[in-house]
Amino acid sequence: MDTLPKLSIYNTLTRKKEHFEPLHPQHVGMYVCGPTVYGDPHLGHARPAITFDLVFRYLKHLGYKVRYVRNITDVGHLEHDADEGEDKIAKKARLDQLEPMEVVQYYLIRYQDAMRALNVLPPSIEPHASGHIIEQILLIQQILDNGYAYISEGSVYFDVVKYSRDHQYGILSGCNIEEMLNTTRELDGQNEKRNPVDFALWKKAQPEHIMRWPSPWSDGFPGWHCECTAMGRKYLGEHFDIHGGGRDLIFPHHECEIAQAVGSQGSEMVRYWMHNNMVTINGQKMGKSLGNFITLEQFFTGNHEFLTQAYSPMTIRFFMLQAHYRSTVDFSNEALQASEKGLERLLEAYARLQKLIPAATSTVNVSNLRQQCEEAMCDDINTPIVISHLFDASKAINTVSDGNGTISAEDLEELKATFKLFIEDILGLQQEAVDNSHQDAYKKAIDLLLNIRQQAKQNKDWTTSDKIRNELAAYGFTVKDTKDGFEWNI
C-alpha cells in the first residue's frame, strides 16, 4: 500500500478533495443508504450500488479490511415527505392485500437479483430498519435527554431551532435555518410540530396504520432519518469513515443524520460524506409521474416504450462507469448503444490479450498502464480516466495481435495482470455468455461456418466467402480476418 499514490476523495461536508485517512490504520467503516423496498429496482438504484461497490472494491485493493454496511429501509419512509403521509411499504401491502414483510421480501429478492446481475458485491452487513427498532428508540431517548427533542401528542420531534442555537444545522447541505423558517412561517400552528422545520424521530401510529411498535411515547414507528444513525452506530461505532448515497439524500436525510448524531452523542459520526449524482433520461429527472420511469428488468429485456433494444447488465454497469460518480448520467438509447459497443471493444481486446505470443522485445509501450490507472482511481475514483487508459492499451494489444508489433514476456504478463485487476477486480466488468445452455454448440457452429468460408477463400470462391460474411453481419456478427485465421463476436 505504501507504493501506491494516496487516495483522494471529495468530501461533501468540506466541499473539497481530501486525502483519505481512516480512523483505524487497516480498517475502514463504510455505510451506504440502501433502497426502500416497495417496488422493482430501477436505474436510480443502480447508480449508488455501482458507485459504492467500486469504492468497496478499491479500498480492498488498497489493502484495507472494509466493513461495508448497506441498509434496507422497510419501515418509516412515508409517501408524501419524511414526516407525513402513508408508509410506502404499508400502502403497497394494503393495496395488494399482503403482509408488509411479504412486500419487503418480494422486492428485496428482486433487488438482490438485479445487484448480482450488475456484479455488485454484497455488503458485509445488510440490516433492516424494522429489525433495529430498539436501537432507534434508544437513540431518540438520548436526543430527548440532551434536550434536542420534544414529545407532542405521542410523537417525538427533533427541535431543529434549539439545536441550531448550539450547533450548525445545514452544515452538509448549506441550507440556512433562518431562510427555511421565513419561507415556511405560514405553516406554524397547523400541526403538532413547534416549528415546520422540525422532523419526526417517532410517529404515533393512527388506528389504521399496520406497522407499529410499542415505545415509551406511543405505539408507533420511527422516523425515516433515525434508522441510518442507529444502525451505523451499532455496526460501525460512534465514529466511522465513510457515509454514502445519492445526492438527493443530502437534504433532508443526511443533514438530519448529522443533527441526530450530534444531538445524541455530542459529536459527528462520519468523517467523509460521499454522494453520487443523479440519473436523468433525455435530460429529465427520472420519475413515475413523468412517465419516464424504467426498471432494471425492463432494461435487461428491452420491454419499455423508451427502449429500442435490450441492454445487458454489463452494458448498464459500463455506462455508469464511463461517467465520474459526481457527474450526472443522462440515459438515451444512443448513449447506451455507444456503451455497448465500447464495452464490446474493450472485452474483445482483453480476449485477444490472452492469445498474444511473447517476443524477445516490445515495440509497444504499455509499461506505465498500472500506474496511470492507479493515479486515476486515487484521484477521487476517476473511472472515465481509467477506462480511457485501458482503451489506449487496447490499441497496443490490437497492434500486436494484428502482427504489426511485438511484446516481451515480461510486459505481456504485466499487461495481463493489470487488465485483470482493473477490468474484473476493480471495475467489476465481466464477459456475458450469449446463451449459457447452448454456448459450446453455438460457438462450434459459427466456427464451422467460418472455416467453410476460409476454405472458400483458399479456393478463390469469393461468392461463397462474401455471402457467409455478409449474412453473418446481417445477423449482428463481426468477423475479422487475422494472420492465424479469424476472430468473431456479436
Tab-separated table of C-alpha atoms in Angstrom:
chain	number	residue	atom	x	y	z
A	1	MET	CA	0.000	0.000	0.000
A	2	ASP	CA	3.000	2.326	0.569
A	3	THR	CA	3.917	2.102	-3.140
A	4	LEU	CA	0.509	3.375	-4.314
A	5	PRO	CA	-0.487	7.040	-4.641
A	6	LYS	CA	-2.577	8.368	-1.777
A	7	LEU	CA	-6.317	8.033	-2.217
A	8	SER	CA	-8.101	11.372	-2.514
A	9	ILE	CA	-11.900	11.619	-2.273
A	10	TYR	CA	-14.320	14.520	-2.468
A	11	ASN	CA	-15.880	15.178	0.924
A	12	THR	CA	-19.345	16.711	0.589
A	13	LEU	CA	-19.004	18.068	4.128
A	14	THR	CA	-15.922	20.187	3.392
A	15	ARG	CA	-16.700	20.606	-0.342
A	16	LYS	CA	-13.185	19.682	-1.412
A	17	LYS	CA	-10.996	16.691	-2.177
A	18	GLU	CA	-9.194	15.295	0.842
A	19	HIS	CA	-6.570	12.633	1.350
A	20	PHE	CA	-8.317	9.598	2.767
A	21	GLU	CA	-7.027	8.727	6.217
A	22	PRO	CA	-9.171	6.126	8.003
A	23	LEU	CA	-9.743	6.286	11.730
A	24	HIS	CA	-8.016	2.901	12.107
A	25	PRO	CA	-4.887	2.176	10.040
A	26	GLN	CA	-6.049	-1.016	8.304
A	27	HIS	CA	-9.813	-0.927	8.848
A	28	VAL	CA	-12.472	1.140	7.083
A	29	GLY	CA	-16.097	1.533	8.127
A	30	MET	CA	-18.451	2.464	5.278
A	31	TYR	CA	-22.215	2.978	5.470
A	32	VAL	CA	-24.344	3.470	2.355
A	33	CYS	CA	-28.068	4.193	2.229
A	34	GLY	CA	-29.773	1.286	0.501
A	35	PRO	CA	-33.194	1.028	-1.132
A	36	THR	CA	-36.707	1.374	0.180
A	37	VAL	CA	-38.051	-1.980	-0.996
A	38	TYR	CA	-41.575	-1.286	-2.203
A	39	GLY	CA	-41.092	-1.517	-5.982
A	40	ASP	CA	-38.921	-3.015	-8.689
A	41	PRO	CA	-35.288	-1.838	-8.727
A	42	HIS	CA	-34.612	0.856	-11.323
A	43	LEU	CA	-31.741	2.796	-12.850
A	44	GLY	CA	-31.664	5.128	-9.840
A	45	HIS	CA	-30.935	2.133	-7.597
A	46	ALA	CA	-28.104	1.009	-9.878
A	47	ARG	CA	-26.100	4.258	-9.649
A	48	PRO	CA	-25.285	4.281	-5.903
A	49	ALA	CA	-24.959	0.493	-5.821
A	50	ILE	CA	-22.331	0.519	-8.591
A	51	THR	CA	-20.613	3.653	-7.236
A	52	PHE	CA	-20.044	2.308	-3.758
A	53	ASP	CA	-19.339	-1.204	-4.996
A	54	LEU	CA	-16.444	0.442	-6.824
A	55	VAL	CA	-15.307	2.236	-3.640
A	56	PHE	CA	-15.614	-1.050	-1.716
A	57	ARG	CA	-13.539	-2.930	-4.314
A	58	TYR	CA	-10.838	-0.278	-4.488
A	59	LEU	CA	-10.451	0.110	-0.741
A	60	LYS	CA	-9.954	-3.655	-0.503
A	61	HIS	CA	-7.419	-3.484	-3.327
A	62	LEU	CA	-5.521	-0.857	-1.331
A	63	GLY	CA	-5.224	-3.407	1.463
A	64	TYR	CA	-7.928	-2.224	3.866
A	65	LYS	CA	-10.291	-4.535	5.686
A	66	VAL	CA	-13.665	-2.926	4.950
A	67	ARG	CA	-16.882	-3.339	6.881
A	68	TYR	CA	-19.482	-2.213	4.354
A	69	VAL	CA	-23.000	-1.669	5.721
A	70	ARG	CA	-25.861	-1.040	3.269
A	71	ASN	CA	-29.263	-0.769	4.920
A	72	ILE	CA	-32.707	-1.831	3.767
A	73	THR	CA	-35.495	0.680	4.507
A	74	ASP	CA	-38.606	-1.331	5.280
A	75	VAL	CA	-40.415	0.998	7.693
A	76	GLY	CA	-40.856	4.722	8.284
A	77	HIS	CA	-40.358	6.075	4.754
A	78	LEU	CA	-43.611	7.973	4.277
A	79	GLU	CA	-45.310	8.673	0.988
A	80	HIS	CA	-45.591	12.477	0.899
A	81	ASP	CA	-42.455	13.529	2.777
A	82	ALA	CA	-40.271	12.386	5.651
A	83	ASP	CA	-42.969	13.064	8.278
A	84	GLU	CA	-46.366	12.982	6.593
A	85	GLY	CA	-48.411	10.518	4.563
A	86	GLU	CA	-48.731	6.755	4.458
A	87	ASP	CA	-45.800	4.389	4.857
A	88	LYS	CA	-44.774	3.361	1.322
A	89	ILE	CA	-44.441	-0.330	2.140
A	90	ALA	CA	-47.610	-0.388	4.246
A	91	LYS	CA	-49.519	1.239	1.379
A	92	LYS	CA	-48.243	-1.362	-1.073
A	93	ALA	CA	-49.201	-4.134	1.364
A	94	ARG	CA	-52.711	-2.709	1.783
A	95	LEU	CA	-53.282	-2.372	-1.959
A	96	ASP	CA	-52.004	-5.890	-2.691
A	97	GLN	CA	-53.614	-7.431	0.427
A	98	LEU	CA	-50.300	-8.701	1.735
A	99	GLU	CA	-48.346	-8.540	4.957
A	100	PRO	CA	-45.812	-5.674	4.803
A	101	MET	CA	-42.921	-8.114	5.190
A	102	GLU	CA	-44.204	-10.080	2.199
A	103	VAL	CA	-43.823	-6.906	0.147
A	104	VAL	CA	-40.354	-6.347	1.602
A	105	GLN	CA	-39.215	-9.908	0.907
A	106	TYR	CA	-40.554	-9.945	-2.661
A	107	TYR	CA	-38.858	-6.704	-3.715
A	108	LEU	CA	-35.701	-7.363	-1.709
A	109	ILE	CA	-35.149	-10.593	-3.646
A	110	ARG	CA	-35.664	-8.716	-6.918
A	111	TYR	CA	-33.250	-6.003	-5.824
A	112	GLN	CA	-30.597	-8.526	-4.813
A	113	ASP	CA	-31.048	-10.446	-8.092
A	114	ALA	CA	-30.530	-7.197	-10.025
A	115	MET	CA	-27.408	-6.402	-7.986
A	116	ARG	CA	-25.950	-9.833	-8.745
A	117	ALA	CA	-26.666	-9.322	-12.450
A	118	LEU	CA	-24.785	-5.997	-12.266
A	119	ASN	CA	-21.925	-7.795	-10.480
A	120	VAL	CA	-22.361	-5.636	-7.373
A	121	LEU	CA	-20.692	-7.370	-4.434
A	122	PRO	CA	-22.918	-7.971	-1.393
A	123	PRO	CA	-22.182	-5.695	1.564
A	124	SER	CA	-20.648	-7.019	4.770
A	125	ILE	CA	-23.934	-6.370	6.607
A	126	GLU	CA	-27.383	-5.584	5.170
A	127	PRO	CA	-29.516	-4.569	8.175
A	128	HIS	CA	-33.264	-3.840	8.047
A	129	ALA	CA	-34.736	-0.774	9.715
A	130	SER	CA	-37.582	-2.906	11.127
A	131	GLY	CA	-35.015	-5.155	12.841
A	132	HIS	CA	-33.479	-2.263	14.772
A	133	ILE	CA	-36.448	-0.578	16.461
A	134	ILE	CA	-34.827	-0.916	19.913
A	135	GLU	CA	-31.679	0.871	18.743
A	136	GLN	CA	-33.767	3.664	17.244
A	137	ILE	CA	-35.784	4.081	20.437
A	138	LEU	CA	-32.555	4.321	22.441
A	139	LEU	CA	-31.220	6.944	20.005
A	140	ILE	CA	-34.399	9.010	20.356
A	141	GLN	CA	-34.259	8.800	24.139
A	142	GLN	CA	-30.666	10.079	24.140
A	143	ILE	CA	-31.679	13.057	21.990
A	144	LEU	CA	-34.593	13.765	24.354
A	145	ASP	CA	-32.302	13.508	27.382
A	146	ASN	CA	-29.936	16.042	25.801
A	147	GLY	CA	-32.773	18.495	25.232
A	148	TYR	CA	-32.850	18.469	21.434
A	149	ALA	CA	-36.216	16.776	21.002
A	150	TYR	CA	-39.724	17.098	22.405
A	151	ILE	CA	-42.851	14.956	22.730
A	152	SER	CA	-46.037	16.136	21.052
A	153	GLU	CA	-49.288	14.140	21.068
A	154	GLY	CA	-47.446	10.819	21.275
A	155	SER	CA	-44.912	11.674	18.567
A	156	VAL	CA	-41.330	12.833	19.107
A	157	TYR	CA	-39.794	15.633	17.040
A	158	PHE	CA	-36.246	16.889	16.706
A	159	ASP	CA	-36.053	20.539	17.763
A	160	VAL	CA	-34.090	21.999	14.855
A	161	VAL	CA	-34.374	25.593	16.127
A	162	LYS	CA	-32.988	24.758	19.569
A	163	TYR	CA	-30.256	22.580	18.049
A	164	SER	CA	-29.254	25.457	15.769
A	165	ARG	CA	-28.568	27.688	18.742
A	166	ASP	CA	-25.806	25.324	19.870
A	167	HIS	CA	-24.705	23.736	16.570
A	168	GLN	CA	-24.895	24.397	12.845
A	169	TYR	CA	-27.886	22.775	11.158
A	170	GLY	CA	-27.239	22.801	7.421
A	171	ILE	CA	-23.524	22.065	7.617
A	172	LEU	CA	-23.754	19.390	4.888
A	173	SER	CA	-26.327	20.868	2.527
A	174	GLY	CA	-25.584	24.556	3.058
A	175	CYS	CA	-29.227	25.284	3.899
A	176	ASN	CA	-29.914	28.330	6.070
A	177	ILE	CA	-32.211	27.772	9.056
A	178	GLU	CA	-33.397	31.398	9.062
A	179	GLU	CA	-34.373	31.222	5.389
A	180	MET	CA	-36.172	27.934	5.994
A	181	LEU	CA	-38.163	29.447	8.844
A	182	ASN	CA	-39.038	32.542	6.815
A	183	THR	CA	-40.269	30.563	3.823
A	184	THR	CA	-42.387	28.171	5.920
A	185	ARG	CA	-43.680	30.530	8.610
A	186	GLU	CA	-47.247	30.436	7.312
A	187	LEU	CA	-47.487	26.782	8.308
A	188	ASP	CA	-46.892	27.472	12.009
A	189	GLY	CA	-49.595	26.153	14.282
A	190	GLN	CA	-51.129	23.902	11.655
A	191	ASN	CA	-49.651	20.682	13.036
A	192	GLU	CA	-48.127	19.221	16.186
A	193	LYS	CA	-44.604	20.486	15.489
A	194	ARG	CA	-43.263	23.550	17.263
A	195	ASN	CA	-41.622	24.644	14.031
A	196	PRO	CA	-42.240	23.424	10.479
A	197	VAL	CA	-38.504	22.666	10.066
A	198	ASP	CA	-38.572	20.130	12.921
A	199	PHE	CA	-38.524	16.493	11.812
A	200	ALA	CA	-40.038	13.336	13.249
A	201	LEU	CA	-37.990	10.933	15.324
A	202	TRP	CA	-41.030	8.840	16.304
A	203	LYS	CA	-44.546	8.959	14.914
A	204	LYS	CA	-47.636	7.888	16.799
A	205	ALA	CA	-49.468	5.379	14.623
A	206	GLN	CA	-53.021	6.074	13.582
A	207	PRO	CA	-55.516	3.230	14.198
A	208	GLU	CA	-55.318	2.053	10.563
A	209	HIS	CA	-51.506	2.035	10.478
A	210	ILE	CA	-50.254	-1.549	10.017
A	211	MET	CA	-46.585	-1.314	11.036
A	212	ARG	CA	-46.304	-0.265	14.687
A	213	TRP	CA	-44.201	-0.968	17.765
A	214	PRO	CA	-44.549	-0.063	21.464
A	215	SER	CA	-42.365	2.779	22.757
A	216	PRO	CA	-42.224	5.000	25.864
A	217	TRP	CA	-44.203	7.623	23.929
A	218	SER	CA	-46.829	5.694	21.943
A	219	ASP	CA	-47.472	2.701	19.729
A	220	GLY	CA	-45.898	3.935	16.546
A	221	PHE	CA	-42.883	3.752	14.275
A	222	PRO	CA	-39.536	5.511	13.881
A	223	GLY	CA	-38.963	8.452	11.589
A	224	TRP	CA	-37.118	7.664	8.372
A	225	HIS	CA	-33.926	9.501	9.368
A	226	CYS	CA	-33.368	7.512	12.572
A	227	GLU	CA	-32.532	4.170	11.012
A	228	CYS	CA	-29.181	5.071	9.432
A	229	THR	CA	-27.868	6.874	12.529
A	230	ALA	CA	-28.876	3.985	14.790
A	231	MET	CA	-27.635	1.179	12.546
A	232	GLY	CA	-24.456	2.989	11.534
A	233	ARG	CA	-23.540	3.415	15.180
A	234	LYS	CA	-24.428	-0.188	16.034
A	235	TYR	CA	-22.243	-1.762	13.357
A	236	LEU	CA	-19.511	0.848	12.814
A	237	GLY	CA	-19.288	2.675	16.134
A	238	GLU	CA	-19.832	6.277	17.192
A	239	HIS	CA	-17.282	7.440	14.633
A	240	PHE	CA	-16.649	5.851	11.255
A	241	ASP	CA	-15.030	6.728	7.957
A	242	ILE	CA	-17.433	6.949	5.010
A	243	HIS	CA	-21.158	7.546	4.636
A	244	GLY	CA	-22.515	7.470	1.112
A	245	GLY	CA	-25.632	7.667	-1.017
A	246	GLY	CA	-27.256	9.631	-3.815
A	247	ARG	CA	-27.010	13.418	-3.715
A	248	ASP	CA	-30.815	13.594	-3.360
A	249	LEU	CA	-30.252	12.337	0.214
A	250	ILE	CA	-28.022	15.259	1.246
A	251	PHE	CA	-31.104	17.159	2.382
A	252	PRO	CA	-33.013	16.358	4.414
A	253	HIS	CA	-31.906	12.782	5.157
A	254	HIS	CA	-28.169	13.119	5.693
A	255	GLU	CA	-28.485	16.580	7.205
A	256	CYS	CA	-30.872	15.133	9.781
A	257	GLU	CA	-28.497	12.238	10.411
A	258	ILE	CA	-25.741	14.666	11.362
A	259	ALA	CA	-28.096	16.519	13.709
A	260	GLN	CA	-29.216	13.235	15.319
A	261	ALA	CA	-25.622	12.103	15.864
A	262	VAL	CA	-24.544	15.397	17.415
A	263	GLY	CA	-27.801	15.660	19.370
A	264	SER	CA	-27.367	12.187	20.866
A	265	GLN	CA	-23.615	11.798	21.411
A	266	GLY	CA	-22.305	15.368	21.168
A	267	SER	CA	-20.140	14.777	18.092
A	268	GLU	CA	-20.452	13.938	14.411
A	269	MET	CA	-20.249	10.279	13.452
A	270	VAL	CA	-18.963	10.499	9.876
A	271	ARG	CA	-15.570	11.663	8.640
A	272	TYR	CA	-16.147	11.610	4.851
A	273	TRP	CA	-19.501	12.107	3.154
A	274	MET	CA	-19.624	10.824	-0.441
A	275	HIS	CA	-22.532	11.342	-2.850
A	276	ASN	CA	-23.120	10.103	-6.366
A	277	ASN	CA	-25.010	12.315	-8.780
A	278	MET	CA	-28.382	11.611	-10.364
A	279	VAL	CA	-29.547	9.665	-13.414
A	280	THR	CA	-31.626	11.597	-15.932
A	281	ILE	CA	-33.477	10.358	-19.006
A	282	ASN	CA	-33.171	12.538	-22.095
A	283	GLY	CA	-32.303	15.455	-19.816
A	284	GLN	CA	-35.254	14.952	-17.437
A	285	LYS	CA	-35.185	13.633	-13.905
A	286	MET	CA	-36.460	10.068	-13.832
A	287	GLY	CA	-39.840	9.659	-12.129
A	288	LYS	CA	-43.077	7.693	-12.339
A	289	SER	CA	-45.107	10.906	-12.580
A	290	LEU	CA	-43.146	11.955	-15.683
A	291	GLY	CA	-43.760	8.636	-17.410
A	292	ASN	CA	-40.026	8.020	-17.954
A	293	PHE	CA	-39.507	5.528	-15.148
A	294	ILE	CA	-37.616	2.427	-16.371
A	295	THR	CA	-36.876	-0.583	-14.159
A	296	LEU	CA	-33.669	-2.596	-14.443
A	297	GLU	CA	-35.651	-5.627	-15.601
A	298	GLN	CA	-37.085	-3.522	-18.440
A	299	PHE	CA	-33.563	-2.519	-19.436
A	300	PHE	CA	-32.467	-6.159	-19.380
A	301	THR	CA	-35.442	-7.309	-21.502
A	302	GLY	CA	-35.984	-4.202	-23.650
A	303	ASN	CA	-39.641	-4.189	-22.649
A	304	HIS	CA	-40.325	-0.433	-22.427
A	305	GLU	CA	-41.554	2.093	-24.952
A	306	PHE	CA	-38.459	4.283	-24.449
A	307	LEU	CA	-36.102	1.402	-25.289
A	308	THR	CA	-35.178	0.360	-28.812
A	309	GLN	CA	-33.484	-2.850	-27.608
A	310	ALA	CA	-32.500	-4.835	-24.529
A	311	TYR	CA	-29.318	-3.844	-22.693
A	312	SER	CA	-27.255	-6.322	-20.733
A	313	PRO	CA	-26.371	-5.744	-17.056
A	314	MET	CA	-22.709	-5.252	-18.009
A	315	THR	CA	-23.678	-2.588	-20.537
A	316	ILE	CA	-25.570	-0.753	-17.771
A	317	ARG	CA	-22.579	-1.064	-15.439
A	318	PHE	CA	-20.113	0.135	-18.084
A	319	PHE	CA	-22.464	3.013	-18.956
A	320	MET	CA	-22.359	4.153	-15.326
A	321	LEU	CA	-18.589	3.774	-15.034
A	322	GLN	CA	-17.940	5.899	-18.129
A	323	ALA	CA	-19.099	8.942	-16.157
A	324	HIS	CA	-17.475	10.202	-12.970
A	325	TYR	CA	-19.650	9.321	-9.993
A	326	ARG	CA	-20.169	13.008	-9.119
A	327	SER	CA	-21.414	13.907	-12.586
A	328	THR	CA	-24.954	13.461	-13.916
A	329	VAL	CA	-25.579	10.410	-16.093
A	330	ASP	CA	-28.098	11.074	-18.853
A	331	PHE	CA	-29.688	7.976	-20.345
A	332	SER	CA	-30.582	7.718	-24.005
A	333	ASN	CA	-30.680	4.761	-26.357
A	334	GLU	CA	-27.815	6.310	-28.303
A	335	ALA	CA	-25.669	6.629	-25.173
A	336	LEU	CA	-26.319	3.036	-24.120
A	337	GLN	CA	-25.675	1.717	-27.620
A	338	ALA	CA	-22.346	3.556	-27.631
A	339	SER	CA	-21.525	1.997	-24.234
A	340	GLU	CA	-22.471	-1.437	-25.552
A	341	LYS	CA	-20.048	-1.067	-28.466
A	342	GLY	CA	-17.326	0.379	-26.240
A	343	LEU	CA	-17.597	-2.485	-23.766
A	344	GLU	CA	-17.502	-4.963	-26.642
A	345	ARG	CA	-14.277	-3.416	-27.952
A	346	LEU	CA	-12.661	-3.439	-24.527
A	347	LEU	CA	-13.581	-7.057	-23.760
A	348	GLU	CA	-12.553	-8.126	-27.265
A	349	ALA	CA	-9.110	-6.599	-26.671
A	350	TYR	CA	-8.971	-8.367	-23.287
A	351	ALA	CA	-9.741	-11.679	-25.006
A	352	ARG	CA	-7.093	-11.051	-27.677
A	353	LEU	CA	-4.593	-10.239	-24.922
A	354	GLN	CA	-4.870	-13.806	-23.630
A	355	LYS	CA	-3.812	-15.147	-27.054
A	356	LEU	CA	-0.745	-12.964	-27.606
A	357	ILE	CA	2.593	-14.733	-28.029
A	358	PRO	CA	5.565	-13.007	-26.364
A	359	ALA	CA	8.611	-11.892	-28.326
A	360	ALA	CA	12.144	-11.036	-27.287
A	361	THR	CA	11.413	-7.311	-27.056
A	362	SER	CA	8.457	-4.908	-27.023
A	363	THR	CA	7.746	-2.424	-29.777
A	364	VAL	CA	4.594	-1.212	-27.981
A	365	ASN	CA	4.735	0.790	-24.765
A	366	VAL	CA	2.381	-0.455	-22.031
A	367	SER	CA	4.771	-0.288	-19.091
A	368	ASN	CA	3.078	2.571	-17.219
A	369	LEU	CA	-0.550	1.400	-17.579
A	370	ARG	CA	-0.919	0.191	-13.987
A	371	GLN	CA	0.484	3.433	-12.568
A	372	GLN	CA	-1.806	5.548	-14.758
A	373	CYS	CA	-4.888	3.585	-13.704
A	374	GLU	CA	-3.899	3.736	-10.016
A	375	GLU	CA	-3.413	7.502	-10.217
A	376	ALA	CA	-6.851	7.923	-11.792
A	377	MET	CA	-8.546	5.756	-9.147
A	378	CYS	CA	-6.747	7.583	-6.360
A	379	ASP	CA	-7.970	10.884	-7.786
A	380	ASP	CA	-11.496	10.631	-6.380
A	381	ILE	CA	-12.297	7.291	-8.095
A	382	ASN	CA	-11.990	8.669	-11.631
A	383	THR	CA	-13.253	5.695	-13.657
A	384	PRO	CA	-13.601	7.555	-17.004
A	385	ILE	CA	-9.827	8.152	-16.987
A	386	VAL	CA	-9.157	4.512	-16.064
A	387	ILE	CA	-11.304	3.371	-18.975
A	388	SER	CA	-9.534	5.750	-21.373
A	389	HIS	CA	-6.161	4.286	-20.314
A	390	LEU	CA	-7.475	0.762	-20.891
A	391	PHE	CA	-8.665	1.750	-24.364
A	392	ASP	CA	-5.230	3.196	-25.134
A	393	ALA	CA	-3.646	-0.091	-24.065
A	394	SER	CA	-6.198	-1.956	-26.205
A	395	LYS	CA	-4.732	-0.244	-29.280
A	396	ALA	CA	-1.350	-1.728	-28.407
A	397	ILE	CA	-2.924	-5.157	-27.913
A	398	ASN	CA	-4.607	-4.976	-31.324
A	399	THR	CA	-1.352	-3.814	-32.921
A	400	VAL	CA	0.491	-6.881	-31.623
A	401	SER	CA	-2.437	-9.204	-32.410
A	402	ASP	CA	-2.537	-7.962	-35.999
A	403	GLY	CA	1.171	-8.695	-36.426
A	404	ASN	CA	2.250	-5.067	-36.547
A	405	GLY	CA	4.142	-5.052	-33.254
A	406	THR	CA	5.711	-7.226	-30.560
A	407	ILE	CA	5.532	-7.515	-26.776
A	408	SER	CA	8.044	-9.105	-24.409
A	409	ALA	CA	7.118	-11.852	-21.970
A	410	GLU	CA	7.626	-9.516	-19.009
A	411	ASP	CA	5.437	-6.780	-20.489
A	412	LEU	CA	2.803	-9.323	-21.521
A	413	GLU	CA	2.447	-10.776	-18.036
A	414	GLU	CA	2.239	-7.298	-16.500
A	415	LEU	CA	-0.371	-6.249	-19.064
A	416	LYS	CA	-2.472	-9.351	-18.397
A	417	ALA	CA	-2.297	-8.756	-14.631
A	418	THR	CA	-3.203	-5.065	-14.991
A	419	PHE	CA	-6.148	-5.750	-17.299
A	420	LYS	CA	-7.495	-8.411	-14.932
A	421	LEU	CA	-7.049	-6.144	-11.916
A	422	PHE	CA	-8.857	-3.152	-13.379
A	423	ILE	CA	-11.416	-4.741	-15.700
A	424	GLU	CA	-12.512	-7.628	-13.482
A	425	ASP	CA	-11.498	-6.917	-9.891
A	426	ILE	CA	-11.982	-3.133	-9.641
A	427	LEU	CA	-14.384	-2.082	-12.400
A	428	GLY	CA	-16.275	-5.353	-11.944
A	429	LEU	CA	-16.796	-5.955	-15.670
A	430	GLN	CA	-17.189	-9.484	-16.964
A	431	GLN	CA	-17.903	-11.294	-20.196
A	432	GLU	CA	-21.560	-12.234	-20.591
A	433	ALA	CA	-22.452	-15.514	-22.241
A	434	VAL	CA	-24.696	-15.349	-25.287
A	435	ASP	CA	-26.544	-18.479	-24.274
A	436	ASN	CA	-25.353	-20.391	-21.243
A	437	SER	CA	-27.248	-23.592	-22.033
A	438	HIS	CA	-26.025	-23.998	-25.617
A	439	GLN	CA	-22.926	-21.819	-25.719
A	440	ASP	CA	-20.421	-24.522	-26.746
A	441	ALA	CA	-22.585	-25.877	-29.569
A	442	TYR	CA	-23.351	-22.318	-30.702
A	443	LYS	CA	-19.670	-21.396	-30.830
A	444	LYS	CA	-18.721	-24.586	-32.684
A	445	ALA	CA	-21.415	-23.960	-35.303
A	446	ILE	CA	-20.138	-20.433	-36.019
A	447	ASP	CA	-16.538	-21.681	-36.128
A	448	LEU	CA	-17.582	-24.407	-38.577
A	449	LEU	CA	-19.283	-21.865	-40.829
A	450	LEU	CA	-16.227	-19.581	-40.784
A	451	ASN	CA	-13.907	-22.497	-41.504
A	452	ILE	CA	-16.025	-23.205	-44.592
A	453	ARG	CA	-15.570	-19.533	-45.505
A	454	GLN	CA	-11.804	-19.857	-45.032
A	455	GLN	CA	-11.783	-22.879	-47.353
A	456	ALA	CA	-13.822	-20.955	-49.920
A	457	LYS	CA	-11.284	-18.093	-49.791
A	458	GLN	CA	-8.420	-20.545	-50.360
A	459	ASN	CA	-10.306	-21.884	-53.360
A	460	LYS	CA	-10.908	-18.296	-54.544
A	461	ASP	CA	-14.650	-18.874	-54.260
A	462	TRP	CA	-15.289	-15.232	-53.396
A	463	THR	CA	-19.054	-15.534	-53.913
A	464	THR	CA	-19.413	-18.114	-51.110
A	465	SER	CA	-16.876	-16.322	-48.895
A	466	ASP	CA	-18.595	-12.960	-49.182
A	467	LYS	CA	-22.073	-14.464	-48.771
A	468	ILE	CA	-21.154	-16.112	-45.443
A	469	ARG	CA	-19.548	-12.937	-44.137
A	470	ASN	CA	-22.415	-10.670	-45.263
A	471	GLU	CA	-25.119	-12.982	-43.909
A	472	LEU	CA	-23.379	-13.167	-40.522
A	473	ALA	CA	-23.033	-9.363	-40.486
A	474	ALA	CA	-26.766	-9.056	-41.114
A	475	TYR	CA	-27.373	-11.191	-38.007
A	476	GLY	CA	-25.140	-8.922	-35.918
A	477	PHE	CA	-21.816	-10.792	-36.132
A	478	THR	CA	-18.480	-9.070	-36.654
A	479	VAL	CA	-15.872	-11.197	-38.450
A	480	LYS	CA	-12.213	-10.183	-38.540
A	481	ASP	CA	-9.560	-11.960	-40.576
A	482	THR	CA	-6.222	-12.388	-38.775
A	483	LYS	CA	-2.853	-13.831	-39.682
A	484	ASP	CA	-3.796	-17.017	-37.783
A	485	GLY	CA	-7.302	-17.369	-39.237
A	486	PHE	CA	-10.271	-15.368	-37.987
A	487	GLU	CA	-11.987	-13.850	-34.954
A	488	TRP	CA	-15.692	-13.198	-34.447
A	489	ASN	CA	-18.069	-11.720	-31.911
A	490	ILE	CA	-21.581	-10.344	-31.649
